[in-house]
Coordinates of C-alpha atoms in Angstrom, one line a residue:
M1 CA 94.2 13.3 73.9
K2 CA 92.9 16.8 74.4
K3 CA 93.0 16.5 78.2
G4 CA 96.7 15.5 78.0
W5 CA 97.6 18.7 76.0
I6 CA 95.6 20.8 78.5
F7 CA 97.4 19.2 81.4
L8 CA 100.8 19.8 79.7
F9 CA 99.9 23.4 78.9
G10 CA 98.9 23.9 82.5
L11 CA 102.3 22.6 83.7
V12 CA 104.2 24.9 81.4
C13 CA 102.1 27.9 82.4
A14 CA 102.6 27.2 86.1
T15 CA 106.4 27.8 85.7
V16 CA 106.1 31.0 83.6
G17 CA 106.9 34.1 85.7
S18 CA 108.8 32.3 88.5
A19 CA 112.5 32.6 89.0
Q20 CA 115.1 30.0 88.0
A21 CA 117.5 28.9 90.7
E22 CA 121.2 28.2 90.4
Q23 CA 122.8 25.6 92.6
V24 CA 125.3 27.1 95.1
G25 CA 126.4 23.8 96.6
S26 CA 125.3 20.5 98.2
V27 CA 126.3 18.0 100.9
D28 CA 125.7 14.2 100.9
T29 CA 123.5 12.9 103.7
V30 CA 123.2 9.2 102.9
F31 CA 125.5 7.0 100.8
K32 CA 123.8 5.0 98.1
L33 CA 125.7 2.1 96.5
L34 CA 123.7 2.4 93.3
G35 CA 122.9 5.9 91.9
P36 CA 123.6 9.3 93.5
D37 CA 123.6 9.8 97.2
H38 CA 120.8 11.5 99.1
K39 CA 121.8 15.1 99.6
I40 CA 120.9 18.6 100.7
V41 CA 121.1 21.1 97.9
V42 CA 121.5 24.8 98.4
E43 CA 120.1 27.0 95.6
A44 CA 119.9 30.8 95.1
F45 CA 117.3 32.8 93.1
D46 CA 116.6 36.5 92.7
D47 CA 113.0 37.7 93.1
P48 CA 111.8 38.2 89.6
D49 CA 109.6 41.2 90.5
V50 CA 111.8 42.9 93.2
K51 CA 115.2 44.1 92.3
N52 CA 118.0 43.4 94.8
V53 CA 116.3 40.6 96.8
T54 CA 118.0 37.2 96.7
C55 CA 116.7 34.1 98.4
Y56 CA 118.6 30.9 99.3
I57 CA 116.8 27.6 99.6
S58 CA 118.1 24.4 101.1
R59 CA 116.1 21.3 100.2
A60 CA 116.4 17.5 100.4
K61 CA 117.1 15.7 97.1
T62 CA 116.5 12.0 96.9
G63 CA 119.2 9.8 95.4
G64 CA 119.5 6.2 94.6
I65 CA 118.4 4.6 91.3
K66 CA 115.0 6.4 91.3
G67 CA 116.6 9.7 92.2
G68 CA 119.2 9.3 89.5
L69 CA 116.4 8.7 86.9
G70 CA 114.3 11.6 88.1
L71 CA 111.5 9.2 89.3
A72 CA 111.9 9.7 93.1
E73 CA 109.8 12.0 95.2
D74 CA 111.8 14.4 97.3
T75 CA 110.7 15.1 100.9
A76 CA 108.9 18.3 101.8
D77 CA 111.9 19.5 103.9
A78 CA 113.2 22.9 102.9
A79 CA 114.5 26.1 104.5
I80 CA 114.7 29.6 103.1
S81 CA 116.6 32.8 103.8
C82 CA 116.2 36.0 101.8
Q83 CA 118.3 39.1 101.9
Q84 CA 118.3 42.7 100.5
V85 CA 121.4 43.0 98.4
G86 CA 120.9 46.6 97.1
P87 CA 118.2 49.3 97.0
I88 CA 114.7 48.0 96.8
E89 CA 111.9 49.8 94.9
L90 CA 108.5 48.3 95.1
S91 CA 106.1 48.5 92.2
D92 CA 102.4 49.3 92.6
K93 CA 101.6 45.7 91.7
I94 CA 103.4 44.5 94.8
K95 CA 102.2 47.3 97.1
N96 CA 98.6 46.5 96.1
G97 CA 99.3 42.7 96.1
K98 CA 96.8 40.1 96.8
A99 CA 96.4 38.5 100.3
E100 CA 97.3 35.1 98.8
G101 CA 100.7 36.4 97.7
D102 CA 102.6 35.9 94.5
V103 CA 104.5 32.8 93.5
V104 CA 108.1 33.8 92.8
F105 CA 109.7 30.3 92.6
Q106 CA 108.7 26.8 91.8
K107 CA 110.7 23.6 91.6
R108 CA 109.4 20.1 90.7
T109 CA 110.2 17.6 93.5
S110 CA 108.5 14.6 92.0
L111 CA 107.9 13.3 88.5
V112 CA 104.6 15.1 88.0
F113 CA 102.5 16.0 91.1
K114 CA 104.7 17.6 93.8
K115 CA 106.5 20.9 93.8
L116 CA 108.4 23.2 96.1
Q117 CA 107.0 26.8 96.0
V118 CA 108.0 30.2 97.3
V119 CA 105.3 32.8 97.7
R120 CA 106.0 36.5 98.4
F121 CA 103.7 38.6 100.6
Y122 CA 104.0 42.4 101.2
D123 CA 103.5 43.6 104.8
A124 CA 102.7 47.3 104.3
K125 CA 102.3 48.0 108.1
R126 CA 105.9 46.7 108.8
N127 CA 107.3 47.7 105.4
S128 CA 108.6 44.1 104.8
L129 CA 108.6 41.4 102.2
I130 CA 107.8 37.9 103.5
Y131 CA 108.8 34.8 101.7
L132 CA 107.1 31.5 102.5
S133 CA 108.4 28.2 101.2
Y134 CA 106.3 25.1 101.2
S135 CA 105.7 21.9 99.3
D136 CA 102.4 21.0 97.7
K137 CA 101.0 18.0 96.0
V138 CA 97.9 17.6 93.8
I139 CA 96.1 15.4 96.3
D140 CA 97.6 16.5 99.6
G141 CA 100.3 19.0 100.5
S142 CA 102.5 19.2 103.5
P143 CA 102.3 21.5 106.6
K144 CA 106.1 21.8 106.6
N145 CA 107.1 25.3 105.7
A146 CA 109.8 27.9 106.2
L147 CA 109.6 31.7 106.4
S148 CA 112.0 34.6 105.7
A149 CA 111.4 38.3 106.1
V150 CA 113.2 41.2 104.3
P151 CA 112.7 44.6 105.9
I152 CA 112.7 47.3 103.3
M153 CA 115.3 49.9 104.4
P154 CA 117.1 52.6 102.6
W155 CA 120.3 51.2 101.3
A156 CA 123.3 52.7 103.2
E157 CA 126.0 53.7 100.8
T158 CA 129.5 54.2 102.2
K159 CA 131.8 56.6 100.4

């Protein structure tokens, strides 16, 4: 019983500090007679630690009966694009960030063991933020990944 609580606590803690996405739109890819269709979902989230950076993720969402009940495992296919939408100011935490990067977004893609993650890296030499999306699983992850870079430039104001 104690292990179950520890596991549940770990799942809750894993989502703390990461951004929440809002769905922008979706397209159906496969018609399913029973349950929702398979689709590609487009979601947006703002980097929780960097003001004025927004990322868009497109990902596969499994439909059918299992998908409708939340029991299906989504594929590891995802794409990401991140943009500067205003002036960026980096905190010392990001400038002195770890080489493993910081998780800025997580989304469960199976009932328990699989999730889509976005990790942010800071490239000081090129003055850029790098966003890597990938899917991982407790036992084995996927080499499928996508990358987006945001150069940090002074925001041009027009008057």
